[in-house]
mmCIF file of C-alpha atoms and ligand atoms in Angstrom:
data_model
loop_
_atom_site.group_PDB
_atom_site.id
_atom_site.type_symbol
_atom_site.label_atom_id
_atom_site.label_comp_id
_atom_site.label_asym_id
_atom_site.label_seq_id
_atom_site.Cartn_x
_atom_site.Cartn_y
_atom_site.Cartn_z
ATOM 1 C CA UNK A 2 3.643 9.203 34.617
ATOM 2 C CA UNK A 3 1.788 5.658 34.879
ATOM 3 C CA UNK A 4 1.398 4.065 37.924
ATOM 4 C CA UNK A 5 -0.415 1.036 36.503
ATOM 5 C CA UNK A 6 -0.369 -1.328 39.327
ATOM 6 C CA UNK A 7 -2.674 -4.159 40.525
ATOM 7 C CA UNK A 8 -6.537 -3.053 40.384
ATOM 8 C CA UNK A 9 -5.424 0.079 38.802
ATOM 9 C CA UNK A 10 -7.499 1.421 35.988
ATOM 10 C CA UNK A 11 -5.119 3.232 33.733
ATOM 11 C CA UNK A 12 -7.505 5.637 31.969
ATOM 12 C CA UNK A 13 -4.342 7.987 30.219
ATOM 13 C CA UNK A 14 -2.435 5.946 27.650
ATOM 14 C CA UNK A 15 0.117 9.103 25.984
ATOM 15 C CA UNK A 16 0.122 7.041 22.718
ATOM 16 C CA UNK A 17 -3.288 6.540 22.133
ATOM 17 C CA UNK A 18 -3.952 10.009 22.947
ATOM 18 C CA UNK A 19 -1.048 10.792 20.124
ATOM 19 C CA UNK A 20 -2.951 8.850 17.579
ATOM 20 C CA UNK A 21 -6.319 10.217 18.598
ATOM 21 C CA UNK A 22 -5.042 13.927 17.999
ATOM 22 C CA UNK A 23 -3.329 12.835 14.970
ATOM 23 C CA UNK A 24 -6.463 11.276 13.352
ATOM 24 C CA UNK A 25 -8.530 14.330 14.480
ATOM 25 C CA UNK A 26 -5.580 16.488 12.758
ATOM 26 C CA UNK A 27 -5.688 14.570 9.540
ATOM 27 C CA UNK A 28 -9.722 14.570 9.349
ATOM 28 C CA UNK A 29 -9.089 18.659 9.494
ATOM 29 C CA UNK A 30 -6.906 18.803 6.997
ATOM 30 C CA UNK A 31 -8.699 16.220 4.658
ATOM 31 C CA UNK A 32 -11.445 18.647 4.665
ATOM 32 C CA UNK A 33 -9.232 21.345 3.656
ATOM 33 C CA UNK A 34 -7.407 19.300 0.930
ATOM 34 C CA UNK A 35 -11.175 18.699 -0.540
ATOM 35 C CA UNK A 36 -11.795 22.370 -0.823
ATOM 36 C CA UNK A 37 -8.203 22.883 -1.819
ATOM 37 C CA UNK A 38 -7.534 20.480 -4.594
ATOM 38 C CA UNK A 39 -4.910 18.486 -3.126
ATOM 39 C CA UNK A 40 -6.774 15.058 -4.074
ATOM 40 C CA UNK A 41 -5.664 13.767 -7.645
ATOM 41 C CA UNK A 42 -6.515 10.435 -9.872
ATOM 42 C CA UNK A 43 -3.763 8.409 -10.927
ATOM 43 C CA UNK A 44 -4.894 6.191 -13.676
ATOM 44 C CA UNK A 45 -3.705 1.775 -13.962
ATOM 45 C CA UNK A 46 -3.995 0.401 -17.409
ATOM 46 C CA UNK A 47 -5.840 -2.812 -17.460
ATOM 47 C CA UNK A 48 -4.785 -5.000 -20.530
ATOM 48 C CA UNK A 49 -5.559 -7.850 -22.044
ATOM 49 C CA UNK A 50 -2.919 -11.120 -22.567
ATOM 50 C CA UNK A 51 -1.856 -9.261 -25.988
ATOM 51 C CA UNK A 52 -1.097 -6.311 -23.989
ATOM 52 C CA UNK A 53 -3.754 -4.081 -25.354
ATOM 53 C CA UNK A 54 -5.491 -1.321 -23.192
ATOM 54 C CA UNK A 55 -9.027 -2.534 -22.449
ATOM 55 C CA UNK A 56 -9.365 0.194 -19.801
ATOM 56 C CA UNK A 57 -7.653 1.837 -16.231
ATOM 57 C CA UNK A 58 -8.670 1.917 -12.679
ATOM 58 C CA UNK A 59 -8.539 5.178 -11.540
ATOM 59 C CA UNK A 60 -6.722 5.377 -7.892
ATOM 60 C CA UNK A 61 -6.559 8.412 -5.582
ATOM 61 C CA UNK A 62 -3.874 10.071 -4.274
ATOM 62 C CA UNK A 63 -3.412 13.086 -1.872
ATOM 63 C CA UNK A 64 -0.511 15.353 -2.396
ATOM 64 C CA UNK A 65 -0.541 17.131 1.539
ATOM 65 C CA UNK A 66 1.211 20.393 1.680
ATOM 66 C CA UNK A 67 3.726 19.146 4.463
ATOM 67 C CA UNK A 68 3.760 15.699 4.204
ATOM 68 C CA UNK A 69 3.638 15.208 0.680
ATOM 69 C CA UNK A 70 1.657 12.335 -0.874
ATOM 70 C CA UNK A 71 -0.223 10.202 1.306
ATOM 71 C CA UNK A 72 -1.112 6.847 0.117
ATOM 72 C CA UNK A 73 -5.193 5.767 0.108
ATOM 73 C CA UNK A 74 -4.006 3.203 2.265
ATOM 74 C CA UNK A 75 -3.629 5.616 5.103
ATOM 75 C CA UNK A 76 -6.419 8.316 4.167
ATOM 76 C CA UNK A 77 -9.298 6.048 2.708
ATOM 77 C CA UNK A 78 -9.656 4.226 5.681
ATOM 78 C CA UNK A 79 -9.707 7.373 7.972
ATOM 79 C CA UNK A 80 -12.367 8.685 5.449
ATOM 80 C CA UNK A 81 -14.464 5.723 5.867
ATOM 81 C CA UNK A 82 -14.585 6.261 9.459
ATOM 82 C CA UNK A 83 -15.390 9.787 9.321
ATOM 83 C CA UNK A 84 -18.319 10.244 6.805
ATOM 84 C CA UNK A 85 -15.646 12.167 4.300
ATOM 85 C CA UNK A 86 -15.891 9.309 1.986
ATOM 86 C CA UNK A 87 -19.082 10.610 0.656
ATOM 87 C CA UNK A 88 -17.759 13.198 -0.873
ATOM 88 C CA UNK A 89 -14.295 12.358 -1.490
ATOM 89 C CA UNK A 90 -15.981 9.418 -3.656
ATOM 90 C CA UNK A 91 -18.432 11.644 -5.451
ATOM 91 C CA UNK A 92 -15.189 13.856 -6.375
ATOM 92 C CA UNK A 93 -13.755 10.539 -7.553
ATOM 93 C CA UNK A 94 -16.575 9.604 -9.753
ATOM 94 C CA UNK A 95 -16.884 13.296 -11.364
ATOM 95 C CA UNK A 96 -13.345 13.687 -12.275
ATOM 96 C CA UNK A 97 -13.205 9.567 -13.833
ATOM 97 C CA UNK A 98 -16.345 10.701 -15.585
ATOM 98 C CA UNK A 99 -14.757 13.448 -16.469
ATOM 99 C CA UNK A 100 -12.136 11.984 -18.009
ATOM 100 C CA UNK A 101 -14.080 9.726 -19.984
ATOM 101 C CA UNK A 102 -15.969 12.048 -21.210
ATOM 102 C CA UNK A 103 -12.688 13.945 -22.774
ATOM 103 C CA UNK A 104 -11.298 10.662 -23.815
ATOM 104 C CA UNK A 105 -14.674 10.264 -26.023
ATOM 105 C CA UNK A 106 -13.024 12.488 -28.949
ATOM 106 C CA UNK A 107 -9.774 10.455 -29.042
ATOM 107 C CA UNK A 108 -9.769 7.602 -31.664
ATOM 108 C CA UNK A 109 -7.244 5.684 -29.519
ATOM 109 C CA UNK A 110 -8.580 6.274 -26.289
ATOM 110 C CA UNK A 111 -12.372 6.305 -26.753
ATOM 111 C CA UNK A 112 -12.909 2.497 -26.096
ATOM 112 C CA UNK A 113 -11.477 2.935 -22.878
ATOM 113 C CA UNK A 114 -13.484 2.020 -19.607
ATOM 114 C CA UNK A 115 -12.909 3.249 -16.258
ATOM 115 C CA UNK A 116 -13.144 1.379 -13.261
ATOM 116 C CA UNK A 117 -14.011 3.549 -10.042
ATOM 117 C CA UNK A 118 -13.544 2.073 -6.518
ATOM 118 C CA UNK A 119 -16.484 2.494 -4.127
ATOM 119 C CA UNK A 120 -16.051 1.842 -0.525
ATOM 120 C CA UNK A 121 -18.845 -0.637 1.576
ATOM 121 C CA UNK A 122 -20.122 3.001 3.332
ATOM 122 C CA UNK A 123 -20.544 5.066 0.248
ATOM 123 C CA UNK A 124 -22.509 2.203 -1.439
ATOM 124 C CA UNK A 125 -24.810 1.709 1.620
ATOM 125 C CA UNK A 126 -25.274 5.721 1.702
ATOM 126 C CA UNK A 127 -29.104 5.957 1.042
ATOM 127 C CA UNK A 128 -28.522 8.468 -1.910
ATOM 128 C CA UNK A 129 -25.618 6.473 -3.876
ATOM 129 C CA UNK A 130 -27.353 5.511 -6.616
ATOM 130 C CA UNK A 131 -29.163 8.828 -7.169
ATOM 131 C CA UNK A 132 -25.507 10.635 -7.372
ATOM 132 C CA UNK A 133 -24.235 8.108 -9.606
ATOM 133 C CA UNK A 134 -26.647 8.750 -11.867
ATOM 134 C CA UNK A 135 -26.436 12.642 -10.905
ATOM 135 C CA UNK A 136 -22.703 12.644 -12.492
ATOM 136 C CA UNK A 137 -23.499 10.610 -15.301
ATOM 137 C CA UNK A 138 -26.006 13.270 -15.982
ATOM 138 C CA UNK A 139 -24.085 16.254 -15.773
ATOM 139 C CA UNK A 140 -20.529 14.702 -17.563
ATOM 140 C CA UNK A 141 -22.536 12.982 -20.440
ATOM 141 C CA UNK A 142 -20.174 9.887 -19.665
ATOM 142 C CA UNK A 143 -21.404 6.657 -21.250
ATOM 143 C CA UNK A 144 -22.709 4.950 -18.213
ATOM 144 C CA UNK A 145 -21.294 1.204 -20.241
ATOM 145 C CA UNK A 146 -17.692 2.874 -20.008
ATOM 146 C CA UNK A 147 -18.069 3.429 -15.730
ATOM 147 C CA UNK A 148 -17.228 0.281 -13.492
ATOM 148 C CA UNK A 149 -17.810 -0.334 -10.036
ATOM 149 C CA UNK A 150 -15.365 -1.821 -8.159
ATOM 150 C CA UNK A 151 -17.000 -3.351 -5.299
ATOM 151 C CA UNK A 152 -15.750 -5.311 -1.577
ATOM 152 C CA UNK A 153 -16.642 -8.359 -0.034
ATOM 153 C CA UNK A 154 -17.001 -6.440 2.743
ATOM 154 C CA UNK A 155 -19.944 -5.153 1.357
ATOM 155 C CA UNK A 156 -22.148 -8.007 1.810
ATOM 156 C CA UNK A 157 -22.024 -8.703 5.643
ATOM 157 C CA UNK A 158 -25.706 -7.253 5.273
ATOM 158 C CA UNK A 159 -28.678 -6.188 4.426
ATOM 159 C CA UNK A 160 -28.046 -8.222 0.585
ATOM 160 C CA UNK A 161 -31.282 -7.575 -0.837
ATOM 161 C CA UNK A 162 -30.692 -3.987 -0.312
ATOM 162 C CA UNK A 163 -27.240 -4.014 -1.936
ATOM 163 C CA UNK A 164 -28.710 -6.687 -5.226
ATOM 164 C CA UNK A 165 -31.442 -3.864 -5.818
ATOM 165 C CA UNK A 166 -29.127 -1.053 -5.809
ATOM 166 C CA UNK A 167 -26.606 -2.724 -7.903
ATOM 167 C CA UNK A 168 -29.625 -3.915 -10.415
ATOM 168 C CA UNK A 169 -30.665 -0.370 -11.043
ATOM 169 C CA UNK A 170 -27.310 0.782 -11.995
ATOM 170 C CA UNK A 171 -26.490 -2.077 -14.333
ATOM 171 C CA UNK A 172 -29.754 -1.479 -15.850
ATOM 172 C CA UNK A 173 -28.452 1.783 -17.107
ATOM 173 C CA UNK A 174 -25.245 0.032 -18.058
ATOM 174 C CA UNK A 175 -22.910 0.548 -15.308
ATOM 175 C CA UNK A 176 -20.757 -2.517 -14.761
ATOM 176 C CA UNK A 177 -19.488 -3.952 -11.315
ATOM 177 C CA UNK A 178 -16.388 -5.822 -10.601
ATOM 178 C CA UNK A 179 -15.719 -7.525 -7.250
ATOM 179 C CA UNK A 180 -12.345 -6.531 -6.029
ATOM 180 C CA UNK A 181 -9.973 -8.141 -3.829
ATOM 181 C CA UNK A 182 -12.017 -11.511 -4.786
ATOM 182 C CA UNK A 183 -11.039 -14.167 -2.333
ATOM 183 C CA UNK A 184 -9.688 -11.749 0.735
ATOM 184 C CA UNK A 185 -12.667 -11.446 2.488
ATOM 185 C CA UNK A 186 -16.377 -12.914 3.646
ATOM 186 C CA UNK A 187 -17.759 -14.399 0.804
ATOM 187 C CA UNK A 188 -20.884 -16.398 0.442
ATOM 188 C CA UNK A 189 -21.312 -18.027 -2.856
ATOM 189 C CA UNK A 190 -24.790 -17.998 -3.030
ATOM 190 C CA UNK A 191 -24.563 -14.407 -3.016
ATOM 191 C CA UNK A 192 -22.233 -14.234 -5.419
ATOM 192 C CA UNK A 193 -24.485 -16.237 -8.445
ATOM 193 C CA UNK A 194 -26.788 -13.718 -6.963
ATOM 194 C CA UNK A 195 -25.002 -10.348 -7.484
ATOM 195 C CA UNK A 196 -25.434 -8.299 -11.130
ATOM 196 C CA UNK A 197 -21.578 -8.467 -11.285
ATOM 197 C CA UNK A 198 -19.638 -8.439 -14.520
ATOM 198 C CA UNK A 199 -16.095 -9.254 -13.423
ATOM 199 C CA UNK A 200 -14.070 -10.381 -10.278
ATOM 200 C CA UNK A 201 -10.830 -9.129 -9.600
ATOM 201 C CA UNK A 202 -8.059 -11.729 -8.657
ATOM 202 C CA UNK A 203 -6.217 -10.167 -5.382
ATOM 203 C CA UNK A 204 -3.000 -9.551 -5.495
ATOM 204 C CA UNK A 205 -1.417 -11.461 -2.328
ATOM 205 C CA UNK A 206 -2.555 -14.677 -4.769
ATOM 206 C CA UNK A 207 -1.162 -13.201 -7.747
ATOM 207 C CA UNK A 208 2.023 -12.971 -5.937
ATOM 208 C CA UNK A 209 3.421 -15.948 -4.870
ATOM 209 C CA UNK A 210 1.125 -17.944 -7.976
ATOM 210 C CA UNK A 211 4.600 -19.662 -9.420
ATOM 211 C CA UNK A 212 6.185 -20.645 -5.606
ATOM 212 C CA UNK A 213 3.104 -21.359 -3.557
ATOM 213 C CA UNK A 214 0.905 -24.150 -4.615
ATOM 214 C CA UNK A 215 -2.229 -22.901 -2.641
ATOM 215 C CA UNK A 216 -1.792 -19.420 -3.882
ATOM 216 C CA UNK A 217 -1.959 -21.252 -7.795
ATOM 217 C CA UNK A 218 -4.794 -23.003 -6.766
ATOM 218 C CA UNK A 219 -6.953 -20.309 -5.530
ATOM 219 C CA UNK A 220 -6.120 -18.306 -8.657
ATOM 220 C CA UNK A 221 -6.995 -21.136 -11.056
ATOM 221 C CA UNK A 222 -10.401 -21.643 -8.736
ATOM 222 C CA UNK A 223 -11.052 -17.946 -9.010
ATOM 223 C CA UNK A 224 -10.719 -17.715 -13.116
ATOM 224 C CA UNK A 225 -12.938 -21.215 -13.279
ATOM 225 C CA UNK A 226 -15.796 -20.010 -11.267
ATOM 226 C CA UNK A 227 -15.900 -16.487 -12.741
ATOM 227 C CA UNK A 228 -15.621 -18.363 -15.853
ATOM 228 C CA UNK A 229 -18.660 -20.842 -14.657
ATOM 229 C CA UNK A 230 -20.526 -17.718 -13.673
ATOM 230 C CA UNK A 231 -20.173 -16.281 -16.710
ATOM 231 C CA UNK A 232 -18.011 -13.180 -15.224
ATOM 232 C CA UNK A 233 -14.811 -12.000 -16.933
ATOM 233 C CA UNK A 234 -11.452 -11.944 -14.633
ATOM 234 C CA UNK A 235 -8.765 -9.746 -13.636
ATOM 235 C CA UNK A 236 -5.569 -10.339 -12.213
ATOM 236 C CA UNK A 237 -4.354 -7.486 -9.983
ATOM 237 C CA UNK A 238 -0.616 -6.818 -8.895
ATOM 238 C CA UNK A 239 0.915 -9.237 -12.023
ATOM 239 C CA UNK A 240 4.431 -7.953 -11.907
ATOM 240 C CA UNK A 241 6.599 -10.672 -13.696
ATOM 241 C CA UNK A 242 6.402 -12.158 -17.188
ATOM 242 C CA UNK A 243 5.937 -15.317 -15.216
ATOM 243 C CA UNK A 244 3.120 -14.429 -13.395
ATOM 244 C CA UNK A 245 0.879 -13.328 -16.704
ATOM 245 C CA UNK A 246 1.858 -16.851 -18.759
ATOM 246 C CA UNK A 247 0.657 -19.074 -15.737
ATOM 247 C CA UNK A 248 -2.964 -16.825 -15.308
ATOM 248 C CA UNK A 249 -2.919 -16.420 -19.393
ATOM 249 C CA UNK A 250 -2.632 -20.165 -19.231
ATOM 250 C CA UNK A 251 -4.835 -20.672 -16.848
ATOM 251 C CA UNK A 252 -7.474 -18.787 -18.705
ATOM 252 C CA UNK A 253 -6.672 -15.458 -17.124
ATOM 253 C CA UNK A 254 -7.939 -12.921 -20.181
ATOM 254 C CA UNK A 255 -7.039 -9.396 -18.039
ATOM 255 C CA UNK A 256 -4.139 -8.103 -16.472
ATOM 256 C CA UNK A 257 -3.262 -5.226 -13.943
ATOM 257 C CA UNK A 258 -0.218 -4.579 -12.533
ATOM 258 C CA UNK A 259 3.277 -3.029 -12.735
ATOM 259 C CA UNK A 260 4.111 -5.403 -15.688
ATOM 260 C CA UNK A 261 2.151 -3.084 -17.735
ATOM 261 C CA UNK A 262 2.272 0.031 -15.982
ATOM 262 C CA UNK A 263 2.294 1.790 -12.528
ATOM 263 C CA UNK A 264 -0.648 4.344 -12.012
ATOM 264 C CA UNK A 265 0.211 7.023 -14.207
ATOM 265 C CA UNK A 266 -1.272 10.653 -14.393
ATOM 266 C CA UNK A 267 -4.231 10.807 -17.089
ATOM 267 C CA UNK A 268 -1.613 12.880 -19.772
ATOM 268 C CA UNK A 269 0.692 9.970 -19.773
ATOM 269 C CA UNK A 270 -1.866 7.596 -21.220
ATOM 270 C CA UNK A 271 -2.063 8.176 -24.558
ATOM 271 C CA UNK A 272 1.231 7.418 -24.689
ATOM 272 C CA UNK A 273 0.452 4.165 -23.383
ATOM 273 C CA UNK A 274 -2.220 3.254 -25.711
ATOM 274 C CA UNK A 275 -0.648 2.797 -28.925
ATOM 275 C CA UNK A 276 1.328 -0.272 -28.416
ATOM 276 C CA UNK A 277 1.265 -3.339 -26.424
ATOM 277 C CA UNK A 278 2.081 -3.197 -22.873
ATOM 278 C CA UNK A 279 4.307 -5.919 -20.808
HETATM 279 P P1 C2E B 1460 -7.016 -1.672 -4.814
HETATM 280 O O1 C2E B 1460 -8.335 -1.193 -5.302
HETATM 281 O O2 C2E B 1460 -6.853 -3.123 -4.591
HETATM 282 O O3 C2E B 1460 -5.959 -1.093 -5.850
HETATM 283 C C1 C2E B 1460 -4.805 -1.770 -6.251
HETATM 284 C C2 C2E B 1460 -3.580 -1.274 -5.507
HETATM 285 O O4 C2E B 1460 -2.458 -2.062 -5.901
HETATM 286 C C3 C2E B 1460 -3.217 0.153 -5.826
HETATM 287 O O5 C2E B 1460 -2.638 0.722 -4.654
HETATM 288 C C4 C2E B 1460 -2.148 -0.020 -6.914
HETATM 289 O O6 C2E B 1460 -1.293 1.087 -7.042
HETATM 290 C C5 C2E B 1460 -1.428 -1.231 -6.406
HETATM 291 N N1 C2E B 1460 -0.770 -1.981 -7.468
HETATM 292 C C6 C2E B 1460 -1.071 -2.021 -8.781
HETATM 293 N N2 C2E B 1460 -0.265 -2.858 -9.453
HETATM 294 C C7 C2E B 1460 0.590 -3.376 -8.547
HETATM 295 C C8 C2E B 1460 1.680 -4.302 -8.643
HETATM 296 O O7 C2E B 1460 2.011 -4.842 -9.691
HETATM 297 N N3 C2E B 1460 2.312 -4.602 -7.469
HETATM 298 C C9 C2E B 1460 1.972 -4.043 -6.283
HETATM 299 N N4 C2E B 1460 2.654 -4.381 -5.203
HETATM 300 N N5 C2E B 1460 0.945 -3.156 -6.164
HETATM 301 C C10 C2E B 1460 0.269 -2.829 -7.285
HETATM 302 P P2 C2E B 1460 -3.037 2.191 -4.167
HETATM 303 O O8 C2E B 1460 -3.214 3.088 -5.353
HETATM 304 O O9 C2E B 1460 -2.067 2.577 -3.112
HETATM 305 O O10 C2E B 1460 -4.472 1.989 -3.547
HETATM 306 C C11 C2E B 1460 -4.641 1.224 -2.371
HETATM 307 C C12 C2E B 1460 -6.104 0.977 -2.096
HETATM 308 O O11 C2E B 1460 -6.762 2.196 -1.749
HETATM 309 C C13 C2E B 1460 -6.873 0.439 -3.293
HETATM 310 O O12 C2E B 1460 -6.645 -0.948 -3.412
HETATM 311 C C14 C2E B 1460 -8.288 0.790 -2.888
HETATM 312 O O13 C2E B 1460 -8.795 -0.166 -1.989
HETATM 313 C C15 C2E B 1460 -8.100 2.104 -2.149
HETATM 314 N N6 C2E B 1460 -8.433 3.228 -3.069
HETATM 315 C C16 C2E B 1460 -7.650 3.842 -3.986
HETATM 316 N N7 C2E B 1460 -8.320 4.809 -4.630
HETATM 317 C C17 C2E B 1460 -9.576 4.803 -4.115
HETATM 318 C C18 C2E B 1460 -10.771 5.589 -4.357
HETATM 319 O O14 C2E B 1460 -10.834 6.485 -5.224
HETATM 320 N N8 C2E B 1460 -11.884 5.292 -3.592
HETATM 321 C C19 C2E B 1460 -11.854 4.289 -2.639
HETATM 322 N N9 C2E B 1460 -12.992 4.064 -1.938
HETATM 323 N N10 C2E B 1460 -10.768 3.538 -2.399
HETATM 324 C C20 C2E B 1460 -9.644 3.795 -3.118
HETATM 325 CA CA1 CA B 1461 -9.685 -1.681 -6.905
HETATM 326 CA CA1 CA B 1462 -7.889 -4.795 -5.568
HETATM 327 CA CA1 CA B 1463 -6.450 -4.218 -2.213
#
C-alpha cells in the first residue's frame, strides 16, 4: 500500500507499473506478429468529385491472436517509440509495392496510385531513402504510382536534411503528400520550400465544415494555398454528401472518406473501381 504523505517520495505507482509491463508485453508480441504475419494492409479509395478512383491509401492493421485487431492508433505509436517502426514500415512499403505491381496487369486498376504513410522516425532513419529505393528495385513498382504521406511533425528539425531527402526521391518520381495538414507545427516558409505534391485536409476540419464556421474557414484556406502553391488537395474523413458539395465547391478536387468507402482488403477493390463511388 501507499503511504504518500507530506515529504514522501512515492517511487511505486501500481498503475504505471501496469502500463509499463503492458507496453513491454505488446513490444514482445509485435515482434512476433512481424515474423508471424499478423500485420495486414487495408486499402481507402481516394476519388475524385465524380467519384472516380484516382488511387487508395494503404492503412495497417494487426489482427493479434488474443486480442483480435488492434487499431494503428494504439500499435504505431508504441512502434515509434520502440525502433519497430523501421521495419514494420519497410513491410508496409513492400507489400503496397507489391500490390501495385500486381495491379499493373489490370486495365481498371493499373492507373491506380498508392499512398504509403511514413512516420517522422522512419523518415529521419539515416538509410530511408536507400530502402525506398531498395523496394522499388526489387517489386518493379513504378516509383510515379508510390506516395509519401508525410507529418508536420516531421519538420521540428534538421529541414535541410529532410528537403534533400525528399528531393532525391521525387527525382525518381515518388510523390509526397502532407497529411493531417493544419494539426500540427507548421512553418510556411517551409512549406513553399518542401518537394510536396499534395496536402491532405485533416479530418477534425472536414468534420464539423457545414456547423462550425472556423472549421469552413480553415478548409477553404487549406484548398487556396495548396492551390496558390501549386499542390493538389485531399479531403480526409468526408462522410456526408454535404461535406463533399461544400469542399467540391470550394475547389476541393479529392476525396477520402467513408462516403466512398471504408478501408477495404486489396480483393474488394476491383469491385470498387468500375463505377462511381459516393
Ligand atoms: P491517417 O493517416 O490520418 O489515416 C486516416 C484514418 O482515418 C484511418 O484510420 C482511416 O481508417 C480513418 N478514416 C478514413 N475515412 C474516415 C471517415 O470518413 N471517418 C472517420 N471517422 N475516419 C475515417 P486508421 O486506419 O485507424 O489509421 C489511424 C492512423 O494510423 C493513420 O491516420 C496513420 O497516422 C496511422 N497509420 C495507419 N497505417 C499506417 C502505416 O502503415 N504506417 C504508419 N507510419 N502509420 C500508419
Ligand atoms: Ca495518412
Ligand atoms: Ca490523415
Ligand atoms: Ca490522422
Amino acid at each position: 500500500a501507499k503511504a504518500a504523505g507530506r515529504n514522501t517520495l512515492c517511487f511505486f505507482d501500481p498503475g504505471m507499473q501496469e502500463a509499463v509491463s503492458a507496453r513491454s508485453a505488446m513490444e514482445a508480441d509485435m515482434r512476433q506478429a512481424l515474423q508471424h504475419g499478423q500485420f495486414r494492409l487495408l486499402y481507402q479509395p481516394v476519388v475524385n468529385g465524380q467519384g472516380r478512383m484516382l488511387g487508395v491509401e494503404a492503412l495497417v492493421r494487426w489482427n493479434h491472436p488474443q486480442r483480435g485487431n488492434i487499431s494503428p492508433a494504439e500499435f504505431i505509436p508504441l512502434a515509434e517509440k520502440t525502433g519497430l517502426i523501421l521495419p514494420l514500415g519497410r513491410w508496409v512499403l513492400q507489400t503496397a509495392c507489391r500490390q501495385l505491381v500486381s495491379w499493373a496487369s489490370d486495365p481498371l486498376m493499373a492507373h491506380l496510385t498508392v499512398a504509403v504513410n511514413v512516420s517522422a522516425r522512419e523518415f529521419r532513419d539515416p538509410g530511408f531513402v536507400e530502402a525506398v529505393l531498395a523496394v522499388l528495385e526489387a517489386t518493379g513498382a513504378r516509383p510515379t504510382q508510390l506516395k509519401l504521406e508525410l507529418t508536420e511533425s516531421l519538420l521540428l528539425n534538421d529541414v535541410e536534411d529532410i528537403i534533400a531527402k525528399m528531393t532525391r526521391l521525387q527525382m525518381r518520381g515518388v510523390g509526397f503528400s502532407l497529411d493531417d495538414f493544419g494539426t500540427g507545427y507548421s512553418s510556411l516558409s517551409y512549406l513553399k520550400r518542401l518537394p510536396l505534391d499534395q496536402l491532405k485536409i485533416d479530418q477534425s476540419f472536414v468534420r464539423d465544415v457545414l456547423t462550425d464556421p472556423n472549421d469552413a474557414t480553415i478548409a477553404r484556406t487549406i484548398i487556396a494555398l495548396a492551390s496558390s502553391l501549386g499542390l493538389s488537395v485531399v479531403a480526409e474523413g468526408v462522410e456526408t454528401v454535404g461535406q463533399r458539395a461544400f469542399l467540391l465547391r470550394n475547389g476541393c478536387e479529392a476525396f477520402q472518406g467513408y462516403l466512398f468507402s471504408r478501408p477495404v482488403a486489396a480483393v474488394a477493390l476491383p469491385g470498387l473501381v468500375a463505377s462511381p463511388l459516393g
